[in-house]
């Protein structure tokens, strides 16, 4: 069952992305982790579509891509704006809500 | 109701309107306000006199007149109208209050001449007259209660008239509180009457007495007695009367000697039907009267302050009246008779004391009087008339009334054993002897003997002088009453017959001793008291500083420790109770609520720590949650 390998790869990629999000401080890198998690999900969706033999999973993957594109645009804009005001892209510095 | 009885509401309305006018006009009425007060009181007396002629012109069984004023309370089956009852008893009081009241108004014009607040004083006096007339004219216990509270208010305002002096304000408060205790009794009696008879007017109560149980009647009787004790300074609520002497002397004469303090006697006599059905309550009334009679007499022997000695004497004399009122129908008329004569001679002596104070720079210590006879002849003569009257020397007023009370005390009651006659008779007899002693002591110390005058407050020598005519004329008129009123009223049993429509006709009862023996014994007791006072305070020099005295003297000087007892039994426990209540409120009630608040804050502090502000931690929490969710969902499927 070669399809299982796709799922395992998807899980590994997702874990890598999650670890990047949790462990890295730089907002850009964190963002890349998020992208990695999204794409791992896409891979899983496509694999499941193949497994079930219908197109629903592939359609979902397209939706995820669109949302991811929009999220990148908004997210990068926020990061740039924060960097301009605080001269830092570290996510740990963004803790104004506490205090 | 004919034309004349419709005048009755004026008795209350005129003094009340005058009081309101004097208070509302303020300083604009300062120049003539006192004369308006005198006029209002005189007008009330004239109306009373007109009503008297009207009542005397009627047959004896037609002398109870009711004047309907207005429908007062109408609730369900309970209907009460406010009305005045003009009958021999209430009219006796009306005439006493307005006549003595008017004389004291006139006296006050001169006595208070140098007081800036004289107008206010007269407003309060008028208020008192109006309230007292409501009290005695009311045809229901509820309206009586209105007057009862009204005189209490007037008494409070007048005792504390010089309230810039703190002890005087405290004395006023003390009188008010002690009276309030008695008022609770009257309120409870009202409630019991409403619960038992469904009505509180005199007629319904009298009619319903037959159907009520003796226990209920005893309870009502005892509550009425409590009310009487508060108002009339009877044991155990007597402690306020001595302090009430803080008020201006005319107030002491009018309110705390002649009229208001006798309201308790009026209440008991007016409630005769209730007490007739409750022999136990009646016995308690007699005992209270006997106790107070002796307490007042003993205190009177030791007081050096002329007004406080007179106050103790008032207490003792009202003890006589209460004792007589407790004896039942045989004593009612004599209680009221003594009340009237006492009103005259005691008011006269108080005015005399005021006159002495007027001439002696407001000093009241009898040890610093002496030899005033030469300087104040009119005061000496009028005070002397009151002195002989209260001693019961024939033919002065007091003889006719007090002797009758002593005789009645020796009568064996219809219920109860012969011991009562001997006990109460003996107490009344001994009381007469002590009265003779302390009144003679007062008279000799003030007007006779060596001159022991202290310097005036500003360091000059005393120059005692007779008071102006406005003060001496009322004193002379009261002295005339002290001399002759008793004799005139008892002519042919006139006064007791006059009161019969209210007190009922009583067959003559024979005392356990022959009347002549009692009279002689009384006179011997009086003579002994007089002789003792003569030896002690006239033959021997009176020391200027009070000697240490025996244990009894020292106790009597502090009113037989009544204040100490009240403090220990009531005031201190009351303070502790309020303190512990405050403590309980702070710790238990407040503690529960502030504790709840603190708990919320504490939990918030704990939960707050979760919110670190680090985005990565939130992300980790989310991931963890997701994994847990996935495990929970998937675990059963594996």
XYZ file of C-alpha atoms in Angstrom:
737
model
C 0.000 0.000 0.000
C 2.114 2.829 -1.310
C -0.538 5.411 -0.414
C 0.280 4.903 3.288
C 3.711 6.373 2.652
C 2.081 9.614 1.532
C 0.194 9.803 4.787
C 3.328 9.122 6.822
C 5.172 11.821 4.866
C 2.252 14.180 5.499
C 2.434 13.447 9.260
C 6.205 14.019 9.305
C 5.849 17.304 7.436
C 3.051 18.423 9.755
C 5.142 17.620 12.809
C 8.102 19.498 11.370
C 5.873 22.508 10.706
C 4.373 22.368 14.206
C 7.795 22.060 15.771
C 8.979 25.072 13.737
C 5.979 27.130 14.913
C 6.517 26.183 18.553
C 10.273 26.324 18.746
C 11.413 29.210 16.533
C 11.164 32.830 17.589
C 11.495 34.601 14.269
C 8.054 35.420 12.953
C 9.038 34.726 9.330
C 10.302 31.256 10.200
C 7.137 30.637 12.281
C 5.186 31.582 9.207
C 7.097 29.107 7.119
C 6.221 26.440 9.712
C 2.559 27.351 9.340
C 2.859 27.016 5.557
C 4.516 23.659 5.976
C 1.651 22.460 8.194
C -0.909 23.667 5.639
C 0.833 21.874 2.822
C 1.152 18.683 4.883
C -2.564 18.864 5.367
C -3.053 19.351 1.626
C -1.012 16.235 0.964
C -3.156 14.260 3.376
C -6.344 15.593 1.784
C -5.216 14.662 -1.715
C -4.129 11.231 -0.506
C -7.494 10.624 1.087
C -9.216 11.737 -2.151
C -7.237 9.144 -3.964
C -8.039 6.531 -1.363
C -11.786 7.140 -1.521
C -11.840 7.694 -5.237
C -13.769 10.930 -5.228
C -12.757 14.565 -5.719
C -13.951 16.141 -2.474
C -10.509 15.997 -0.862
C -8.855 17.636 -3.891
C -11.448 20.423 -3.851
C -10.717 20.954 -0.151
C -6.997 21.205 -0.984
C -7.725 24.048 -3.391
C -9.694 25.849 -0.708
C -6.803 25.461 1.724
C -4.405 26.940 -0.858
C -6.645 29.974 -1.385
C -7.018 30.539 2.335
C -3.257 30.063 2.811
C -2.531 32.677 0.123
C -4.849 35.179 1.769
C -3.382 34.381 5.201
C 0.157 34.907 3.967
C -0.763 38.309 2.573
C -2.406 39.482 5.815
C 0.164 37.794 8.053
C 3.205 39.171 6.245
C 1.674 42.639 6.276
C 1.217 42.416 10.048
C 4.752 41.127 10.537
C 6.200 43.959 8.440
C 4.181 46.502 10.337
C 5.281 45.083 13.704
C 8.893 44.997 12.551
C 8.696 48.647 11.567
C 7.430 49.774 14.940
C 9.344 47.435 17.250
C 12.525 46.753 15.257
C 12.089 43.058 15.935
C 10.423 40.092 14.346
C 10.575 37.886 17.430
C 7.165 36.485 18.400
C 8.156 36.535 22.073
C 8.393 40.324 21.999
C 4.791 40.652 20.986
C 3.300 40.296 24.477
C 1.613 43.653 25.014
C -1.688 41.962 25.942
C -0.084 40.721 29.139
C 1.278 43.292 31.599
C -74.712 67.757 71.617
C -75.879 71.257 72.368
C -74.205 74.507 71.497
C -71.941 74.636 74.507
C -70.328 71.229 74.168
C -69.462 72.054 70.581
C -66.986 74.488 72.129
C -64.926 71.557 73.415
C -62.667 71.267 70.337
C -61.588 74.856 70.984
C -59.901 73.657 74.178
C -57.332 71.885 72.049
C -57.419 74.066 68.956
C -56.660 77.419 70.599
C -53.420 76.490 72.398
C -52.327 74.409 69.418
C -52.887 77.279 66.993
C -51.054 79.619 69.328
C -48.097 77.234 69.565
C -47.951 76.877 65.776
C -48.193 80.635 65.314
C -45.422 81.336 67.813
C -43.124 78.805 66.209
C -43.874 79.835 62.623
C -43.676 83.592 63.096
C -40.194 83.349 64.545
C -38.549 86.488 65.796
C -41.361 88.643 64.449
C -43.371 87.528 67.483
C -40.613 88.016 70.043
C -42.045 91.225 71.481
C -45.592 90.056 72.146
C -45.391 86.246 71.767
C -45.499 85.515 75.490
C -48.741 87.434 75.882
C -50.277 85.417 73.038
C -49.300 82.270 74.938
C -50.940 83.576 78.110
C -54.032 84.542 76.136
C -54.362 81.092 74.519
C -54.088 79.357 77.864
C -56.585 81.754 79.437
C -58.996 81.184 76.557
C -58.783 77.442 77.114
C -59.544 77.978 80.789
C -62.560 80.154 79.960
C -63.904 77.454 77.620
C -63.338 74.898 80.372
C -65.228 77.071 82.854
C -68.130 77.481 80.409
C -68.277 73.711 79.977
C -68.253 73.330 83.754
C -71.320 75.534 84.153
C -72.992 73.570 81.378
C -72.209 70.234 83.021
C -73.262 71.425 86.460
C -76.589 72.474 84.980
C -77.359 68.908 83.943
C -78.630 66.012 86.030
C -75.873 63.728 87.311
C -76.674 60.867 84.916
C -76.457 63.170 81.889
C -72.957 64.452 82.502
C -71.053 62.292 80.035
C -70.986 64.121 76.710
C -69.312 62.897 73.551
C -68.199 65.288 70.835
C -67.614 63.629 67.504
C -64.771 65.271 65.570
C -64.145 63.177 62.458
C -63.873 59.602 61.222
C -60.286 58.750 61.859
C -59.477 55.167 60.940
C -61.688 52.928 58.860
C -60.173 49.576 57.964
C -62.345 46.521 57.368
C -64.394 45.863 60.473
C -62.418 48.379 62.472
C -63.900 51.846 62.626
C -62.531 54.522 64.878
C -63.626 58.107 65.054
C -61.701 60.828 66.779
C -63.893 62.320 69.437
C -63.709 64.228 72.679
C -65.364 63.061 75.849
C -66.450 65.765 78.250
C -67.313 64.196 81.573
C -66.611 65.131 85.196
C -63.225 63.369 85.186
C -61.893 64.927 81.995
C -63.337 68.320 82.875
C -61.626 68.192 86.274
C -58.347 67.722 84.470
C -59.154 70.394 81.902
C -59.793 72.935 84.637
C -56.701 71.916 86.614
C -54.445 72.001 83.551
C -55.744 75.270 82.171
C -56.030 77.090 85.513
C -52.639 76.099 86.905
C -51.260 76.348 83.353
C -52.479 79.904 82.921
C -51.023 80.979 86.275
C -47.708 79.428 85.320
C -47.816 81.152 81.933
C -48.200 84.475 83.716
C -45.400 83.587 86.140
C -43.148 82.624 83.232
C -43.575 86.024 81.589
C -41.515 87.455 84.420
C -39.393 84.410 85.203
C -38.175 84.046 81.621
C -37.975 87.802 80.961
C -34.226 87.723 80.485
C -34.205 84.667 78.248
C -33.711 85.394 74.555
C -35.814 82.379 73.601
C -38.840 83.290 75.700
C -41.209 83.101 72.705
C -40.121 79.544 71.946
C -40.657 78.683 75.604
C -44.243 79.871 75.417
C -44.789 78.002 72.160
C -43.725 74.781 73.897
C -45.897 75.556 76.924
C -48.917 76.042 74.632
C -48.027 72.837 72.828
C -47.987 71.085 76.170
C -51.392 72.467 77.154
C -52.873 71.343 73.830
C -51.354 67.857 74.069
C -52.395 67.428 77.697
C -55.966 68.412 76.832
C -55.994 65.883 73.981
C -54.803 63.285 76.471
C -57.563 63.909 78.995
C -60.366 64.671 76.513
C -59.784 61.705 74.190
C -62.639 59.211 73.936
C -60.412 56.347 72.808
C -57.106 54.925 73.916
C -55.609 55.697 70.507
C -56.386 59.401 70.688
C -55.231 59.360 74.288
C -51.981 57.921 73.002
C -51.596 60.893 70.640
C -51.870 63.274 73.578
C -49.659 60.970 75.636
C -46.875 61.272 73.071
C -47.546 64.984 72.665
C -46.960 65.729 76.343
C -43.882 63.513 76.216
C -42.538 65.620 73.363
C -43.359 68.896 75.115
C -41.737 67.590 78.285
C -38.601 66.641 76.354
C -38.413 70.023 74.631
C -38.889 71.912 77.893
C -36.519 69.850 80.061
C -33.875 70.418 77.423
C -34.861 74.036 76.913
C -31.371 75.148 77.930
C -29.807 72.382 75.905
C -26.604 74.307 75.261
C -25.730 73.006 78.720
C -24.893 69.350 78.034
C -26.158 67.761 81.308
C -29.553 69.383 80.671
C -29.732 67.895 77.187
C -28.769 64.522 78.657
C -31.504 64.875 81.284
C -34.042 65.568 78.535
C -32.889 62.505 76.657
C -33.109 60.384 79.795
C -36.680 61.522 80.418
C -37.566 60.789 76.812
C -36.096 57.279 76.886
C -37.683 56.375 80.235
C -41.020 57.632 78.921
C -40.574 55.583 75.772
C -40.335 52.418 77.871
C -43.694 53.280 79.372
C -45.130 54.112 75.942
C -44.308 50.593 74.796
C -46.600 49.435 77.594
C -49.424 51.617 76.317
C -48.844 50.400 72.752
C -48.927 46.758 73.804
C -52.081 47.462 75.826
C -53.624 49.015 72.694
C -52.735 45.949 70.636
C -54.132 43.606 73.287
C -57.348 45.632 73.386
C -57.629 45.518 69.611
C -57.013 41.760 69.602
C -59.450 41.116 72.449
C -62.249 43.623 71.938
C -61.677 44.631 68.321
C -61.922 48.254 69.384
C -59.932 50.772 71.357
C -62.520 53.364 72.383
C -63.410 53.634 76.068
C -67.046 52.550 75.616
C -66.292 49.382 73.612
C -63.508 48.376 75.966
C -65.714 48.865 79.006
C -68.498 46.901 77.317
C -66.204 44.075 76.252
C -64.546 43.554 79.617
C -67.234 41.119 80.759
C -66.479 38.711 77.936
C -62.700 38.742 78.253
C -60.666 36.275 80.243
C -59.079 37.406 83.453
C -55.618 36.606 82.134
C -56.069 38.990 79.196
C -57.415 41.711 81.436
C -54.479 41.262 83.805
C -52.072 41.583 80.877
C -53.803 44.751 79.641
C -53.869 46.119 83.176
C -50.178 45.490 83.744
C -49.279 47.094 80.406
C -51.378 50.143 81.261
C -49.586 50.226 84.609
C -46.221 50.150 82.825
C -47.353 53.136 80.779
C -48.454 54.917 83.932
C -45.123 54.132 85.602
C -43.213 55.730 82.739
C -45.269 58.889 82.619
C -45.774 59.296 86.350
C -42.234 58.382 87.412
C -43.341 55.371 89.426
C -41.076 52.516 90.436
C -39.183 51.106 88.517
C -39.202 53.892 85.886
C -38.838 56.748 88.360
C -35.249 57.718 87.666
C -35.956 60.457 85.115
C -37.994 62.808 87.299
C -35.095 64.062 89.419
C -33.027 64.867 86.351
C -36.024 66.516 84.708
C -35.525 69.397 87.152
C -32.952 70.626 84.624
C -35.829 72.407 82.895
C -36.842 75.964 83.809
C -38.702 76.026 87.142
C -42.147 76.921 85.688
C -41.842 73.750 83.609
C -41.095 71.719 86.707
C -44.147 73.260 88.349
C -46.544 72.702 85.466
C -45.381 69.486 83.837
C -43.337 67.661 86.438
C -45.515 68.423 89.441
C -49.063 69.459 88.670
C -50.187 67.908 85.415
C -48.224 65.651 83.090
C -46.794 63.330 85.721
C -50.298 62.727 87.003
C -51.405 61.404 83.592
C -50.574 57.896 84.797
C -53.115 58.241 87.596
C -55.650 59.497 85.060
C -54.958 56.481 82.834
C -55.513 54.028 85.677
C -58.711 55.712 86.851
C -59.974 55.970 83.268
C -59.247 52.266 82.748
C -61.203 51.334 85.858
C -63.327 48.695 84.024
C -60.190 46.829 82.973
C -58.676 46.928 86.449
C -61.975 45.904 88.055
C -61.767 42.692 86.050
C -58.146 42.063 86.975
C -57.611 42.007 90.761
C -54.008 40.889 90.320
C -53.172 43.938 88.223
C -54.953 46.086 90.782
C -52.865 44.652 93.575
C -49.698 45.331 91.589
C -50.835 48.946 91.085
C -51.262 49.344 94.826
C -47.882 47.776 95.550
C -46.129 50.001 92.991
C -47.802 53.030 94.539
C -46.724 51.988 98.037
C -43.129 51.332 96.958
C -42.829 54.642 95.118
C -44.428 56.486 98.000
C -41.674 55.286 100.334
C -38.820 55.617 97.805
C -39.777 59.197 96.974
C -40.141 60.108 100.637
C -36.771 58.620 101.573
C -34.997 60.337 98.674
C -36.680 63.603 99.587
C -35.111 63.483 103.050
C -31.566 63.533 101.727
C -31.638 65.941 98.783
C -30.060 69.350 99.305
C -31.166 70.701 95.921
C -34.528 72.366 96.551
C -35.943 71.362 93.173
C -34.784 67.764 93.434
C -36.260 67.495 96.912
C -39.551 68.775 95.507
C -39.283 66.273 92.639
C -38.815 63.415 95.105
C -41.825 64.714 96.982
C -43.858 64.763 93.756
C -42.887 61.164 93.114
C -43.984 60.224 96.604
C -47.306 62.083 96.377
C -48.097 60.453 93.026
C -47.281 57.196 94.789
C -50.181 58.044 97.130
C -52.461 58.641 94.138
C -51.448 55.408 92.402
C -51.921 53.528 95.649
C -55.410 54.988 95.945
C -56.179 54.202 92.309
C -55.113 50.611 92.925
C -57.580 50.259 95.784
C -60.455 50.211 93.306
C -63.670 52.242 93.348
C -63.146 53.103 97.000
C -60.004 55.025 96.058
C -60.543 56.469 92.540
C -62.261 59.639 93.643
C -59.684 60.265 96.368
C -56.818 59.662 93.949
C -58.222 62.370 91.680
C -59.041 64.582 94.659
C -55.467 64.373 95.917
C -54.253 64.919 92.360
C -56.137 68.221 92.181
C -55.079 69.526 95.597
C -51.509 68.325 94.973
C -51.569 70.146 91.634
C -52.210 73.351 93.512
C -49.903 73.094 96.486
C -47.006 71.457 94.644
C -47.159 73.900 91.734
C -47.302 76.687 94.331
C -44.206 75.377 96.084
C -42.324 74.937 92.814
C -43.139 78.508 91.880
C -41.947 79.470 95.357
C -38.703 77.609 94.750
C -38.405 79.452 91.434
C -38.965 82.723 93.232
C -36.225 81.858 95.744
C -33.870 80.967 92.894
C -34.822 84.213 91.175
C -33.743 86.139 94.245
C -30.683 84.015 94.966
C -28.836 84.047 91.635
C -30.301 80.704 90.472
C -28.715 78.752 93.289
C -30.599 75.654 94.377
C -28.542 74.322 97.290
C -30.704 74.619 100.401
C -27.618 74.462 102.604
C -26.706 77.867 101.202
C -30.145 79.375 101.798
C -31.500 80.119 105.259
C -33.146 83.129 106.844
C -34.903 84.173 103.653
C -38.196 84.795 105.458
C -37.408 88.464 106.061
C -36.435 89.147 102.462
C -39.196 87.257 100.668
C -42.330 87.611 102.728
C -44.809 86.673 99.991
C -42.772 83.683 98.899
C -42.453 82.621 102.518
C -46.205 82.828 103.150
C -47.227 81.093 99.907
C -44.606 78.368 100.288
C -45.732 77.966 103.872
C -49.304 77.413 102.703
C -48.130 74.672 100.357
C -45.980 73.212 103.124
C -48.883 72.985 105.576
C -51.094 71.574 102.798
C -48.713 68.761 101.884
C -48.185 67.956 105.549
C -51.902 67.378 105.825
C -52.470 69.873 108.606
C -56.184 70.587 108.947
C -57.872 72.501 107.421
C -55.426 72.912 104.551
C -56.132 71.199 101.213
C -53.830 68.223 101.645
C -55.538 67.159 104.852
C -58.839 66.488 103.119
C -57.347 64.501 100.269
C -54.408 62.670 101.817
C -56.297 61.694 104.940
C -58.993 60.123 102.775
C -56.351 58.104 100.919
C -54.867 56.863 104.180
C -58.340 55.929 105.411
C -59.072 54.097 102.148
C -55.784 52.237 102.430
C -56.977 50.876 105.769
C -60.161 49.481 104.205
C -60.169 45.712 103.676
C -60.610 45.155 99.917
C -63.437 42.999 98.560
C -60.944 40.504 97.202
C -57.835 39.749 99.194
C -57.090 39.373 102.852
C -57.090 41.727 105.761
C -53.286 41.950 105.634
C -53.555 44.331 102.700
C -55.455 46.892 104.734
C -52.863 46.793 107.499
C -49.866 46.819 105.150
C -50.953 49.606 102.792
C -52.473 51.589 105.634
C -49.236 51.419 107.569
C -47.171 52.414 104.521
C -49.434 55.399 103.855
C -49.223 56.404 107.505
C -45.439 56.122 107.696
C -45.206 58.008 104.377
C -47.177 60.879 105.882
C -44.674 61.067 108.743
C -41.641 61.074 106.430
C -43.346 63.654 104.202
C -43.757 65.910 107.203
C -40.064 65.498 108.003
C -38.589 66.277 104.594
C -40.994 69.067 103.717
C -40.355 70.755 107.059
C -36.629 70.257 106.523
C -36.934 72.025 103.180
C -39.024 74.825 104.629
C -36.743 75.443 107.620
C -33.517 75.192 105.638
C -34.755 77.682 103.059
C -36.608 80.313 105.021
C -35.452 80.001 108.627
C -32.266 79.646 110.623
C -28.916 81.264 110.000
C -28.109 82.970 106.684
C -25.684 80.629 104.937
C -25.596 82.396 101.604
C -22.842 81.679 99.140
C -21.511 84.425 96.897
C -23.120 84.923 93.519
C -21.529 83.367 90.473
C -19.792 86.652 89.624
C -18.347 87.037 93.125
C -20.756 89.506 94.764
C -22.671 89.134 97.991
C -26.227 87.864 97.741
C -28.997 90.431 97.852
C -32.164 88.358 98.028
C -35.275 90.251 97.012
C -38.935 89.564 96.515
C -39.982 88.664 92.979
C -42.078 91.001 90.796
C -45.875 90.997 90.968
C -46.237 88.871 87.823
C -44.557 86.076 89.748
C -46.090 86.610 93.171
C -49.722 86.875 92.021
C -49.813 83.310 90.603
C -48.098 82.125 93.772
C -50.722 83.838 95.925
C -53.584 82.343 93.889
C -52.084 78.860 94.138
C -51.558 79.385 97.861
C -55.240 80.286 98.216
C -56.011 76.968 96.495
C -53.576 75.182 98.799
C -55.389 76.604 101.807
C -59.017 76.382 100.854
C -59.582 74.183 97.806
C -59.628 70.901 99.694
C -62.178 72.139 102.177
C -64.415 73.631 99.491
C -64.339 70.526 97.294
C -65.066 68.072 100.091
C -68.065 70.030 101.403
C -70.871 67.499 101.593
C -68.789 64.996 99.620
C -69.178 67.340 96.675
C -66.129 66.258 94.704
C -66.677 62.511 95.028
C -70.328 62.943 94.036
C -69.236 65.034 91.054
C -66.949 62.243 89.856
C -69.550 59.504 90.338
C -70.642 59.354 86.662
C -67.122 58.106 85.921
C -65.882 56.369 89.044
C -69.200 54.879 90.070
C -71.054 55.207 93.327
C -69.353 53.559 96.277
C -70.963 52.594 99.534
C -68.961 53.713 102.505
C -66.564 51.037 103.727
C -65.406 50.868 107.306
C -61.612 50.747 107.736
C -60.057 48.183 110.035
C -59.467 50.959 112.562
C -61.952 53.657 113.551
C -61.617 56.730 111.335
C -60.856 58.926 114.312
C -57.957 56.681 115.355
C -56.498 56.862 111.849
C -56.806 60.633 111.757
C -55.151 61.008 115.136
C -52.420 58.547 114.177
C -51.767 60.474 110.970
C -51.551 63.762 112.821
C -49.221 62.209 115.393
C -46.986 60.894 112.590
C -46.966 64.334 110.977
C -46.210 65.993 114.292
C -43.341 63.581 114.914
C -41.839 64.281 111.493
C -42.251 68.001 112.005
C -40.683 67.855 115.470
C -37.725 65.866 114.203
C -37.123 68.362 111.399
C -37.515 71.208 113.911
C -34.848 69.744 116.176
C -32.476 68.831 113.363
C -32.716 71.876 111.105
C -34.023 74.704 113.281
C -32.669 74.136 116.801
C -29.335 72.775 115.634
C -27.316 74.785 113.097
C -27.382 73.487 109.518
C -23.850 72.778 108.254
C -22.998 74.484 104.954
C -21.319 71.378 103.603
C -23.342 68.190 103.623
C -22.203 65.838 106.445
C -21.138 62.329 105.501
C -24.383 60.881 106.810
C -25.494 57.338 107.408
C -25.568 54.585 104.808
C -29.231 55.335 104.129
C -28.571 59.058 103.673
C -25.772 58.404 101.239
C -27.969 55.978 99.321
C -30.851 58.441 99.255
C -28.581 61.204 97.958
C -27.939 59.130 94.848
C -31.634 58.275 94.493
C -31.268 54.898 96.250
C -28.841 53.807 93.534
C -31.574 53.764 90.905
C -29.212 55.126 88.258
C -26.510 52.653 89.257
C -29.007 49.804 89.085
C -30.345 50.977 85.733
C -26.796 51.267 84.438
C -25.847 47.811 85.655
C -29.053 46.057 84.633
C -30.017 47.860 81.449
C -27.469 50.315 80.097
C -24.329 48.177 80.340
C -25.891 44.960 78.981
C -27.461 47.090 76.243
C -24.080 48.527 75.349
C -22.525 45.081 75.323
C -25.345 43.820 73.161
C -24.915 46.586 70.586
C -21.164 46.148 70.630
C -21.402 42.418 70.055
C -23.984 43.024 67.343
C -21.641 45.440 65.605
C -18.828 42.925 66.002
C -21.017 40.140 64.634
C -22.057 42.323 61.717
C -18.473 43.200 60.895
C -17.086 39.671 61.185
C -19.913 37.356 60.140
C -22.055 39.327 57.694
C -19.448 41.660 56.265
C -16.898 38.827 56.469
C -19.019 36.559 54.295
C -19.371 39.146 51.569
C -15.847 40.497 51.550
C -14.669 36.857 51.722
C -16.664 36.072 48.599
C -15.039 39.014 46.852
C -11.579 37.966 47.998
C -12.189 34.424 46.773
C -13.104 35.685 43.296
C -10.021 37.902 43.185
C -7.821 34.993 44.376
C -9.112 32.634 41.711
C -8.587 35.357 39.126
C -4.990 35.770 40.281
C -4.408 32.069 39.831
C -6.064 31.804 36.414
C -4.305 34.952 35.242
C -0.944 33.185 35.326
C -2.062 30.985 32.424
C -2.192 34.037 30.185
C 1.504 34.651 29.651
C 1.229 36.756 26.516
C 3.618 34.491 24.578
C 2.112 33.551 21.203
C 4.100 30.341 21.000
C 2.679 29.145 24.304
C -0.848 29.701 23.065
C 0.034 27.784 19.952
C 1.432 24.936 22.028
C -1.762 24.895 24.117
C -3.807 24.719 20.937
C -1.728 21.868 19.612
C -1.917 20.022 22.862
C -5.682 20.467 22.900
C -5.904 19.238 19.360
C -3.848 16.137 20.117
C -5.950 15.373 23.187
C -9.104 15.810 21.090
C -7.740 13.530 18.385
C -6.781 10.904 20.915
C -10.197 11.059 22.571
C -11.973 10.724 19.229
C -9.748 8.077 17.735
C -8.808 5.959 20.713
C -12.074 3.973 20.846
C -11.762 3.092 17.138
C -8.418 1.436 17.339
